[in-house]
Tab-separated table of C-alpha atoms in Angstrom:
chain	number	residue	atom	x	y	z
A	1	UNK	CA	0.063	0.058	-0.051
A	2	UNK	CA	2.894	2.532	0.949
A	3	UNK	CA	4.593	1.605	-2.374
A	4	UNK	CA	1.308	2.215	-4.396
A	5	UNK	CA	0.794	5.592	-2.545
A	6	UNK	CA	4.334	6.633	-3.345
A	7	UNK	CA	3.841	5.625	-6.955
A	8	UNK	CA	0.694	7.668	-7.173
A	9	UNK	CA	2.344	10.718	-5.593
A	10	UNK	CA	5.230	10.409	-7.987
A	11	UNK	CA	2.952	10.280	-11.025
A	12	UNK	CA	1.084	13.392	-9.728
A	13	UNK	CA	4.281	15.090	-9.326
A	14	UNK	CA	5.438	14.075	-12.756
A	15	UNK	CA	2.218	15.251	-14.396
A	16	UNK	CA	2.583	18.624	-12.503
A	17	UNK	CA	6.052	19.153	-13.811
A	18	UNK	CA	5.005	18.281	-17.322
A	19	UNK	CA	2.099	20.726	-17.035
A	20	UNK	CA	4.383	23.334	-15.782
A	21	UNK	CA	6.847	22.770	-18.725
A	22	UNK	CA	4.028	22.625	-21.252
A	23	UNK	CA	2.616	25.875	-20.244
A	24	UNK	CA	5.723	27.762	-21.430
A	25	UNK	CA	7.335	25.204	-23.695
A	26	UNK	CA	5.506	26.575	-26.848
A	27	UNK	CA	6.991	29.991	-26.203
A	28	UNK	CA	10.462	28.824	-25.926
A	29	UNK	CA	12.753	30.363	-28.701
A	30	UNK	CA	14.970	27.788	-30.308
A	31	UNK	CA	17.184	30.449	-31.931
A	32	UNK	CA	16.790	33.992	-33.166
A	33	UNK	CA	17.875	34.446	-36.731
A	34	UNK	CA	21.663	35.538	-36.772
A	35	UNK	CA	22.113	35.251	-33.125
A	36	UNK	CA	25.402	34.115	-31.665
A	37	UNK	CA	25.604	31.005	-29.553
A	38	UNK	CA	24.522	31.693	-25.900
A	39	UNK	CA	24.052	29.531	-22.798
A	40	UNK	CA	20.733	31.072	-21.573
A	41	UNK	CA	17.170	30.441	-22.608
A	42	UNK	CA	14.733	32.825	-24.319
A	43	UNK	CA	10.990	32.894	-24.502
A	44	UNK	CA	8.431	34.943	-26.261
A	45	UNK	CA	4.823	34.941	-27.065
A	46	UNK	CA	1.366	36.038	-25.902
A	47	UNK	CA	-0.617	36.485	-22.622
A	48	UNK	CA	-4.344	36.769	-23.194
A	49	UNK	CA	-5.999	39.159	-20.950
A	50	UNK	CA	-9.597	38.408	-21.274
A	51	UNK	CA	-11.771	35.233	-21.497
A	52	UNK	CA	-12.920	36.191	-25.107
A	53	UNK	CA	-9.322	36.093	-26.121
A	54	UNK	CA	-9.723	39.325	-27.841
A	55	UNK	CA	-6.945	41.325	-26.094
A	56	UNK	CA	-3.495	40.035	-25.768
A	57	UNK	CA	-0.030	41.303	-24.779
A	58	UNK	CA	3.243	40.244	-26.290
A	59	UNK	CA	6.323	39.540	-24.119
A	60	UNK	CA	9.899	38.722	-24.605
A	61	UNK	CA	11.759	36.907	-21.698
A	62	UNK	CA	15.371	36.463	-21.339
A	63	UNK	CA	16.754	34.254	-18.608
A	64	UNK	CA	19.839	35.255	-16.584
A	65	UNK	CA	23.058	34.183	-18.107
A	66	UNK	CA	24.012	32.204	-14.820
A	67	UNK	CA	21.843	30.339	-12.491
A	68	UNK	CA	18.442	31.927	-13.511
A	69	UNK	CA	16.271	30.237	-10.724
A	70	UNK	CA	18.353	32.206	-8.262
A	71	UNK	CA	18.116	35.523	-9.888
A	72	UNK	CA	15.419	38.129	-9.584
A	73	UNK	CA	12.958	39.045	-12.330
A	74	UNK	CA	12.965	42.441	-13.681
A	75	UNK	CA	9.919	43.793	-15.787
A	76	UNK	CA	11.082	46.388	-18.195
A	77	UNK	CA	8.603	48.941	-19.672
A	78	UNK	CA	9.363	51.739	-22.291
A	79	UNK	CA	7.205	54.767	-22.497
A	80	UNK	CA	5.798	56.925	-25.284
A	81	UNK	CA	2.885	56.227	-24.424
A	82	UNK	CA	2.894	53.590	-27.127
A	83	UNK	CA	6.579	52.707	-27.740
A	84	UNK	CA	7.890	49.323	-27.728
A	85	UNK	CA	9.810	47.660	-24.833
A	86	UNK	CA	10.880	44.913	-27.347
A	87	UNK	CA	12.234	47.327	-29.867
A	88	UNK	CA	13.649	49.999	-27.707
A	89	UNK	CA	14.449	48.121	-24.315
A	90	UNK	CA	15.449	44.657	-25.465
A	91	UNK	CA	17.020	45.284	-28.926
A	92	UNK	CA	18.372	48.814	-28.463
A	93	UNK	CA	19.108	49.361	-24.718
A	94	UNK	CA	19.702	46.524	-22.155
A	95	UNK	CA	18.793	43.226	-23.827
A	96	UNK	CA	21.312	40.514	-24.778
A	97	UNK	CA	21.472	41.302	-28.455
A	98	UNK	CA	21.516	44.306	-30.929
A	99	UNK	CA	20.780	44.007	-34.695
A	100	UNK	CA	23.635	44.658	-37.050
A	101	UNK	CA	22.908	44.147	-40.652
A	102	UNK	CA	21.450	40.558	-41.109
A	103	UNK	CA	22.760	39.240	-37.611
A	104	UNK	CA	22.650	39.856	-33.993
A	105	UNK	CA	25.728	40.928	-32.019
A	106	UNK	CA	26.197	40.273	-28.204
A	107	UNK	CA	25.536	43.159	-25.855
A	108	UNK	CA	28.450	42.859	-23.445
A	109	UNK	CA	26.540	45.037	-20.798
A	110	UNK	CA	23.121	43.095	-21.154
A	111	UNK	CA	21.143	43.318	-17.973
A	112	UNK	CA	20.453	39.587	-17.966
A	113	UNK	CA	23.906	39.209	-16.513
A	114	UNK	CA	22.296	40.191	-13.243
A	115	UNK	CA	18.514	39.306	-13.664
A	116	UNK	CA	15.880	37.531	-15.699
A	117	UNK	CA	14.695	40.151	-17.976
A	118	UNK	CA	10.890	40.390	-19.048
A	119	UNK	CA	10.188	42.905	-21.658
A	120	UNK	CA	6.481	43.733	-22.243
A	121	UNK	CA	4.901	45.497	-25.272
A	122	UNK	CA	2.289	47.585	-23.609
A	123	UNK	CA	-0.465	48.879	-23.825
A	124	UNK	CA	-2.535	46.821	-26.364
A	125	UNK	CA	-1.847	48.010	-29.758
A	126	UNK	CA	1.945	48.546	-29.186
A	127	UNK	CA	4.317	46.398	-31.311
A	128	UNK	CA	3.173	42.790	-31.511
A	129	UNK	CA	0.433	43.258	-28.846
A	130	UNK	CA	-3.018	43.336	-30.429
A	131	UNK	CA	-6.765	43.266	-30.052
A	132	UNK	CA	-9.047	41.495	-32.441
A	133	UNK	CA	-11.505	44.382	-32.037
A	134	UNK	CA	-10.041	47.818	-32.979
A	135	UNK	CA	-12.309	49.560	-30.505
A	136	UNK	CA	-9.961	48.301	-27.801
A	137	UNK	CA	-7.351	50.830	-29.065
A	138	UNK	CA	-9.489	53.835	-28.393
A	139	UNK	CA	-9.660	55.779	-25.191
A	140	UNK	CA	-6.734	53.782	-23.651
A	141	UNK	CA	-5.527	55.468	-20.459
A	142	UNK	CA	-3.152	54.964	-17.562
A	143	UNK	CA	-5.685	53.113	-15.475
A	144	UNK	CA	-6.435	50.645	-18.250
A	145	UNK	CA	-2.730	50.200	-18.856
A	146	UNK	CA	-2.038	49.539	-15.192
A	147	UNK	CA	-4.876	47.076	-14.938
A	148	UNK	CA	-3.681	45.200	-18.105
A	149	UNK	CA	-0.184	45.060	-16.979
A	150	UNK	CA	-1.244	43.589	-13.568
A	151	UNK	CA	-3.367	40.885	-15.281
A	152	UNK	CA	-0.301	40.241	-17.552
A	153	UNK	CA	1.854	39.580	-14.504
A	154	UNK	CA	-0.663	37.355	-12.727
A	155	UNK	CA	-1.096	35.238	-15.837
A	156	UNK	CA	2.639	35.245	-16.936
A	157	UNK	CA	3.503	33.631	-13.529
A	158	UNK	CA	0.967	31.011	-14.104
A	159	UNK	CA	2.812	30.260	-17.284
A	160	UNK	CA	6.064	30.375	-15.624
A	161	UNK	CA	5.425	29.110	-12.014
A	162	UNK	CA	9.120	28.330	-11.415
A	163	UNK	CA	9.623	32.084	-10.959
A	164	UNK	CA	6.585	32.786	-8.951
A	165	UNK	CA	8.565	33.274	-5.738
A	166	UNK	CA	11.409	35.136	-7.075
A	167	UNK	CA	12.080	38.791	-6.206
A	168	UNK	CA	10.318	41.112	-8.691
A	169	UNK	CA	11.777	44.404	-9.720
A	170	UNK	CA	10.290	46.836	-12.291
A	171	UNK	CA	12.172	49.416	-14.292
A	172	UNK	CA	11.634	51.652	-17.295
A	173	UNK	CA	11.878	55.095	-18.712
A	174	UNK	CA	10.101	58.179	-19.855
A	175	UNK	CA	6.345	57.700	-19.661
A	176	UNK	CA	7.034	54.554	-17.647
A	177	UNK	CA	7.167	57.149	-14.884
A	178	UNK	CA	3.347	56.807	-15.142
A	179	UNK	CA	3.178	53.073	-15.989
A	180	UNK	CA	5.460	51.764	-13.213
A	181	UNK	CA	4.173	53.661	-10.064
A	182	UNK	CA	0.743	53.085	-10.922
A	183	UNK	CA	1.371	49.305	-11.653
A	184	UNK	CA	3.373	48.997	-8.297
A	185	UNK	CA	0.548	50.478	-6.352
A	186	UNK	CA	-1.977	47.974	-7.918
A	187	UNK	CA	0.456	45.165	-7.009
A	188	UNK	CA	0.539	46.359	-3.409
A	189	UNK	CA	-3.318	46.422	-3.324
A	190	UNK	CA	-3.436	43.049	-4.736
A	191	UNK	CA	-0.873	41.733	-2.213
A	192	UNK	CA	-3.028	43.186	0.566
A	193	UNK	CA	-5.638	40.452	-0.453
A	194	UNK	CA	-3.303	37.599	-1.387
A	195	UNK	CA	0.547	37.670	-1.509
A	196	UNK	CA	1.090	36.918	-5.214
A	197	UNK	CA	4.135	39.154	-5.997
A	198	UNK	CA	7.414	39.789	-4.202
A	199	UNK	CA	7.978	43.307	-5.300
A	200	UNK	CA	11.426	44.452	-4.132
A	201	UNK	CA	12.053	47.739	-5.823
A	202	UNK	CA	11.370	50.067	-8.636
A	203	UNK	CA	13.714	52.089	-10.906
A	204	UNK	CA	12.595	55.023	-13.006
A	205	UNK	CA	14.799	56.601	-15.793
A	206	UNK	CA	14.405	60.067	-16.993
A	207	UNK	CA	10.709	59.646	-15.854
A	208	UNK	CA	7.642	61.932	-16.248
A	209	UNK	CA	6.510	62.113	-12.630
A	210	UNK	CA	5.010	65.750	-12.415
A	211	UNK	CA	3.968	67.317	-15.551
A	212	UNK	CA	4.905	70.934	-14.818
A	213	UNK	CA	8.181	70.401	-12.932
A	214	UNK	CA	9.455	67.937	-15.350
A	215	UNK	CA	8.524	69.915	-18.502
A	216	UNK	CA	9.361	73.380	-17.303
A	217	UNK	CA	12.784	72.271	-16.340
A	218	UNK	CA	13.465	71.909	-20.041
A	219	UNK	CA	13.809	75.757	-20.457
A	220	UNK	CA	16.639	76.090	-17.828
A	221	UNK	CA	18.300	72.961	-19.352
A	222	UNK	CA	18.297	74.427	-22.837
A	223	UNK	CA	19.678	77.682	-21.706
A	224	UNK	CA	22.287	76.161	-19.434
A	225	UNK	CA	23.591	74.182	-22.359
A	226	UNK	CA	23.802	77.056	-24.794
A	227	UNK	CA	20.862	75.885	-26.895
A	228	UNK	CA	18.686	79.069	-26.481
A	229	UNK	CA	19.470	82.651	-25.938
A	230	UNK	CA	18.881	84.822	-22.816
A	231	UNK	CA	15.808	86.473	-24.511
A	232	UNK	CA	14.342	83.114	-25.599
A	233	UNK	CA	14.793	81.777	-21.980
A	234	UNK	CA	12.919	84.616	-20.656
A	235	UNK	CA	10.005	84.055	-23.094
A	236	UNK	CA	10.104	80.188	-22.498
A	237	UNK	CA	9.755	80.735	-18.655
A	238	UNK	CA	7.493	83.790	-18.406
A	239	UNK	CA	5.421	84.084	-21.601
A	240	UNK	CA	4.663	80.512	-22.436
A	241	UNK	CA	6.434	77.475	-20.629
A	242	UNK	CA	6.536	74.073	-22.122
A	243	UNK	CA	3.869	72.609	-19.886
A	244	UNK	CA	1.344	75.099	-21.091
A	245	UNK	CA	2.308	74.599	-24.540
A	246	UNK	CA	1.736	70.704	-24.345
A	247	UNK	CA	-1.459	71.297	-22.466
A	248	UNK	CA	-2.762	73.590	-25.088
A	249	UNK	CA	-1.690	71.327	-27.893
A	250	UNK	CA	-3.422	68.398	-26.653
A	251	UNK	CA	-6.606	70.274	-25.954
A	252	UNK	CA	-6.656	71.540	-29.629
A	253	UNK	CA	-6.374	75.187	-28.198
A	254	UNK	CA	-2.907	76.197	-29.094
A	255	UNK	CA	-2.566	79.978	-28.483
A	256	UNK	CA	-0.698	82.274	-30.898
A	257	UNK	CA	1.636	83.352	-28.216
A	258	UNK	CA	2.694	79.749	-27.413
A	259	UNK	CA	2.960	78.878	-30.960
A	260	UNK	CA	5.292	81.781	-31.500
A	261	UNK	CA	7.450	81.025	-28.485
A	262	UNK	CA	7.796	77.355	-29.591
A	263	UNK	CA	8.700	78.467	-33.019
A	264	UNK	CA	11.596	80.639	-31.674
A	265	UNK	CA	12.669	77.838	-29.410
A	266	UNK	CA	12.603	75.312	-32.037
A	267	UNK	CA	14.577	77.524	-34.325
A	268	UNK	CA	17.277	78.277	-31.859
A	269	UNK	CA	17.691	74.725	-30.485
A	270	UNK	CA	17.752	73.521	-34.140
A	271	UNK	CA	16.235	70.449	-35.717
A	272	UNK	CA	19.856	69.135	-36.100
A	273	UNK	CA	20.206	68.543	-32.317
A	274	UNK	CA	18.668	65.481	-30.829
A	275	UNK	CA	16.709	66.549	-27.866
A	276	UNK	CA	17.005	63.193	-26.199
A	277	UNK	CA	20.839	63.550	-26.169
A	278	UNK	CA	22.076	66.999	-26.888
A	279	UNK	CA	25.498	65.764	-27.565
A	280	UNK	CA	24.667	63.261	-30.172
A	281	UNK	CA	24.472	63.891	-33.957
A	282	UNK	CA	21.024	64.324	-35.312
A	283	UNK	CA	20.903	61.056	-37.489
A	284	UNK	CA	19.873	58.726	-34.726
A	285	UNK	CA	17.264	55.967	-35.158
A	286	UNK	CA	13.737	56.723	-34.125
A	287	UNK	CA	14.016	53.641	-31.906
A	288	UNK	CA	15.393	56.056	-29.300
A	289	UNK	CA	12.822	58.819	-30.012
A	290	UNK	CA	9.752	58.372	-27.671
A	291	UNK	CA	8.145	61.434	-28.905
A	292	UNK	CA	4.443	60.503	-29.073
A	293	UNK	CA	3.596	62.767	-26.183
A	294	UNK	CA	6.817	64.303	-24.844
A	295	UNK	CA	7.586	66.144	-28.111
A	296	UNK	CA	4.203	66.462	-29.888
A	297	UNK	CA	5.272	69.013	-32.411
A	298	UNK	CA	7.699	66.521	-33.772
A	299	UNK	CA	5.267	63.662	-34.485
A	300	UNK	CA	5.276	62.746	-38.088
A	301	UNK	CA	3.578	59.921	-40.090
A	302	UNK	CA	6.970	58.268	-40.630
A	303	UNK	CA	8.912	57.751	-37.421
A	304	UNK	CA	12.325	56.826	-38.852
A	305	UNK	CA	14.784	59.871	-38.945
A	306	UNK	CA	17.548	57.895	-40.611
A	307	UNK	CA	17.528	55.854	-43.799
A	308	UNK	CA	18.751	52.548	-41.991
A	309	UNK	CA	16.976	51.389	-38.987
A	310	UNK	CA	18.458	48.103	-37.980
A	311	UNK	CA	15.960	47.253	-35.183
A	312	UNK	CA	12.913	48.063	-37.300
A	313	UNK	CA	14.251	45.971	-40.212
A	314	UNK	CA	15.084	43.041	-38.114
A	315	UNK	CA	11.721	42.737	-36.401
A	316	UNK	CA	10.005	43.112	-39.739
A	317	UNK	CA	11.697	39.917	-41.077
A	318	UNK	CA	9.182	37.081	-41.436
A	319	UNK	CA	11.879	34.521	-40.209
A	320	UNK	CA	12.390	36.700	-37.080
A	321	UNK	CA	8.716	37.101	-36.388
A	322	UNK	CA	8.249	33.205	-36.629
A	323	UNK	CA	11.152	32.617	-34.175
A	324	UNK	CA	9.548	35.013	-31.843
A	325	UNK	CA	6.034	33.465	-32.119
A	326	UNK	CA	4.901	36.863	-33.145
A	327	UNK	CA	2.057	37.948	-35.413
A	328	UNK	CA	0.954	41.265	-36.982
A	329	UNK	CA	-2.806	41.698	-36.389
A	330	UNK	CA	-4.268	44.569	-38.401
A	331	UNK	CA	-0.768	45.972	-39.254
A	332	UNK	CA	1.416	45.588	-42.242
A	333	UNK	CA	4.482	46.320	-40.485
A	334	UNK	CA	5.872	46.240	-36.732
A	335	UNK	CA	6.425	49.737	-35.504
A	336	UNK	CA	8.659	51.221	-32.845
A	337	UNK	CA	5.784	53.499	-31.586
A	338	UNK	CA	2.083	52.579	-32.383
A	339	UNK	CA	0.130	54.527	-34.854
A	340	UNK	CA	-3.093	52.628	-33.960
A	341	UNK	CA	-3.209	53.389	-30.391
A	342	UNK	CA	-5.463	56.281	-29.269
A	343	UNK	CA	-4.035	56.950	-25.911
A	344	UNK	CA	-5.574	59.624	-23.381
A	345	UNK	CA	-2.747	62.177	-23.768
A	346	UNK	CA	-4.150	64.333	-20.846
A	347	UNK	CA	-3.232	61.674	-18.534
A	348	UNK	CA	0.338	63.138	-18.853
A	349	UNK	CA	-0.944	65.719	-16.485
A	350	UNK	CA	-1.700	63.343	-13.674
A	351	UNK	CA	1.267	63.598	-11.145
A	352	UNK	CA	2.568	60.106	-10.139
A	353	UNK	CA	5.131	61.453	-7.566
A	354	UNK	CA	2.505	60.953	-4.935
A	355	UNK	CA	2.357	57.252	-6.008
A	356	UNK	CA	6.120	57.029	-5.606
A	357	UNK	CA	5.755	58.350	-2.130
A	358	UNK	CA	3.194	55.601	-1.347
A	359	UNK	CA	5.469	52.977	-2.613
A	360	UNK	CA	8.327	54.301	-0.450
A	361	UNK	CA	5.952	54.315	2.564
A	362	UNK	CA	5.073	50.688	1.784
A	363	UNK	CA	8.710	49.794	2.311
A	364	UNK	CA	9.643	49.427	-1.383
A	365	UNK	CA	12.984	50.910	-2.476
A	366	UNK	CA	12.732	53.528	-5.310
A	367	UNK	CA	15.577	54.642	-7.587
A	368	UNK	CA	14.981	57.807	-9.926
A	369	UNK	CA	17.941	58.116	-12.363
A	370	UNK	CA	18.664	60.476	-15.101
A	371	UNK	CA	20.870	60.467	-18.121
A	372	UNK	CA	22.323	63.896	-17.853
A	373	UNK	CA	22.308	64.752	-21.546
A	374	UNK	CA	18.530	64.481	-21.956
A	375	UNK	CA	16.758	67.721	-22.270
A	376	UNK	CA	13.252	65.995	-22.852
A	377	UNK	CA	12.704	65.014	-19.098
A	378	UNK	CA	15.930	66.866	-17.716
A	379	UNK	CA	17.665	65.717	-14.528
A	380	UNK	CA	16.938	68.939	-12.837
A	381	UNK	CA	13.219	68.491	-12.718
A	382	UNK	CA	13.711	64.853	-11.506
A	383	UNK	CA	16.224	65.802	-8.769
A	384	UNK	CA	13.865	68.600	-7.590
A	385	UNK	CA	10.997	66.238	-7.324
A	386	UNK	CA	12.839	63.479	-5.541
A	387	UNK	CA	14.251	66.026	-3.014
A	388	UNK	CA	10.700	67.408	-2.371
A	389	UNK	CA	9.392	63.893	-1.989
A	390	UNK	CA	12.103	63.197	0.696
A	391	UNK	CA	11.093	66.333	2.632
A	392	UNK	CA	7.435	65.331	2.497
A	393	UNK	CA	8.227	61.787	3.824
A	394	UNK	CA	10.557	63.424	6.375
A	395	UNK	CA	13.517	61.334	5.087
A	396	UNK	CA	16.877	62.747	5.956
A	397	UNK	CA	19.903	62.358	3.637
A	398	UNK	CA	21.636	59.221	4.438
A	399	UNK	CA	24.224	59.583	1.698
A	400	UNK	CA	25.144	63.136	0.762
A	401	UNK	CA	25.394	64.066	-2.978
A	402	UNK	CA	28.590	62.673	-4.353
A	403	UNK	CA	30.201	61.025	-7.420
A	404	UNK	CA	30.059	57.310	-8.282
A	405	UNK	CA	32.270	55.346	-10.461
A	406	UNK	CA	32.194	52.823	-13.438
A	407	UNK	CA	35.114	51.573	-15.447
A	408	UNK	CA	37.655	53.823	-13.669
A	409	UNK	CA	35.684	56.897	-14.559
A	410	UNK	CA	33.016	59.086	-12.925
A	411	UNK	CA	29.778	57.275	-13.743
A	412	UNK	CA	27.511	59.984	-12.307
A	413	UNK	CA	26.329	61.511	-9.054
A	414	UNK	CA	23.944	60.243	-6.480
A	415	UNK	CA	22.152	61.174	-3.262
A	416	UNK	CA	20.244	58.813	-0.965
A	417	UNK	CA	17.391	59.650	1.261
A	418	UNK	CA	16.716	57.351	4.209
A	419	UNK	CA	16.968	53.689	3.319
A	420	UNK	CA	14.475	53.506	0.471
A	421	UNK	CA	14.657	56.590	-1.958
A	422	UNK	CA	17.592	57.549	-4.025
A	423	UNK	CA	18.424	59.719	-6.998
A	424	UNK	CA	21.444	59.103	-9.360
A	425	UNK	CA	22.658	60.573	-12.626
A	426	UNK	CA	24.364	58.690	-15.375
A	427	UNK	CA	27.150	60.848	-16.817
A	428	UNK	CA	27.068	61.319	-20.614
A	429	UNK	CA	23.743	59.343	-20.948
A	430	UNK	CA	20.815	60.161	-23.024
A	431	UNK	CA	17.110	59.737	-22.448
A	432	UNK	CA	17.707	55.901	-23.026
A	433	UNK	CA	20.647	55.609	-20.759
A	434	UNK	CA	21.362	51.850	-21.252
A	435	UNK	CA	21.836	52.682	-25.074
A	436	UNK	CA	24.250	55.513	-24.605
A	437	UNK	CA	26.031	54.572	-21.536
A	438	UNK	CA	25.744	50.715	-21.309
A	439	UNK	CA	28.562	50.005	-18.822
A	440	UNK	CA	27.590	52.751	-16.572
A	441	UNK	CA	23.999	51.778	-16.568
A	442	UNK	CA	24.764	48.265	-15.775
A	443	UNK	CA	26.785	49.330	-12.687
A	444	UNK	CA	23.813	51.385	-11.501
A	445	UNK	CA	21.363	48.403	-12.186
A	446	UNK	CA	23.509	45.894	-10.342
A	447	UNK	CA	23.865	48.216	-7.279
A	448	UNK	CA	19.884	48.686	-7.380
A	449	UNK	CA	19.301	45.024	-7.469
A	450	UNK	CA	21.647	44.299	-4.659
A	451	UNK	CA	20.561	47.228	-2.516
A	452	UNK	CA	24.138	48.436	-2.274
A	453	UNK	CA	25.601	51.904	-2.502
A	454	UNK	CA	27.002	52.943	-5.873
A	455	UNK	CA	30.925	52.512	-6.032
A	456	UNK	CA	32.662	55.385	-4.328
A	457	UNK	CA	36.082	54.347	-5.658
A	458	UNK	CA	37.370	52.510	-8.659
């Protein structure tokens, strides 16, 4: 009898293991076209959000290079709203590969050296994520996006139960300054009912946290970097600031005075300067231009600013889409930023810095970091907001403002408040810091995951 019971238990366990494996086995990537030989596993595919199977989100999951089951999971979200975490985050910033011609080359500073990386194309209508009913692309807002992302995570862990008890971190940039705090708050609410997620920290890169502060810091940044004149700086701060311009633009009520001021600003800053990195030459792929909301005047029908776009070309190859288990629904081409998504642009004005405060009060570490060459969401606004939040939370400075090092060079500057809130700059980095400063970004990421201070020496 004992032997029979043991046999039954063994069979049940075997069937459970087979079920676990089969839930994600169909998403396993055997090999991406042109990729080098690697020793880690990759998965990609869809997680359906509703019972009618009408709305589904696409993900790309890269296991850690060493001992993945002992490493945390990091969910990466790009902004826009409406730009792809696959094309921008995974294939241009911190993923294991970057397209080069017909092949993929290794990214020496891939973040999967330190964590299992989960890239999500969100919201519905971005990249390979789709709905069978086009009405799902209309009136999408922050609340819908946060709820969908939460459902995605819940169902993704069902697909990958071996990772269910791993530490979860969430990071991203730009409009992810909305996505991430809102999702984190929902996770905390969900955990109050049932502990489903082991959220251990969030990191926000050049994030939109408070509309007026973030956007109006642009004028000082332009002026201090010599991009606009003294007279234009005065106009841009007193006559029509950038937050007023964007607010009027998305309400369809652009005033003549704001139109005139922006015309002068654009003329002086020049279209031959990349606002996402004021030190870079202008011919940079639109993969790195999340301009759907942040630079509304620059939106055009075609998003490529260069003739060659390695990532777009790669992800539009049929053999690549087949390897990724991806499909285009209602689209002829994969796009970096969605042209079918009708997002509620005025959600941009909703401050999320208070949500960041709630996350800190819940005991979750928060890192806000800034590429210091970005004029779109400049470091000055982010630093101001973090400092004000620390004052509101009565957090004293635990680590005074100082330099940190990476690769025997100054990697940036940092300040820490209490045990949970920190701010850092990445020296020489753009709006998409892991693209422009990969080594320094990896050092910052590793310290964030480990909860350790950034290196004080080299």
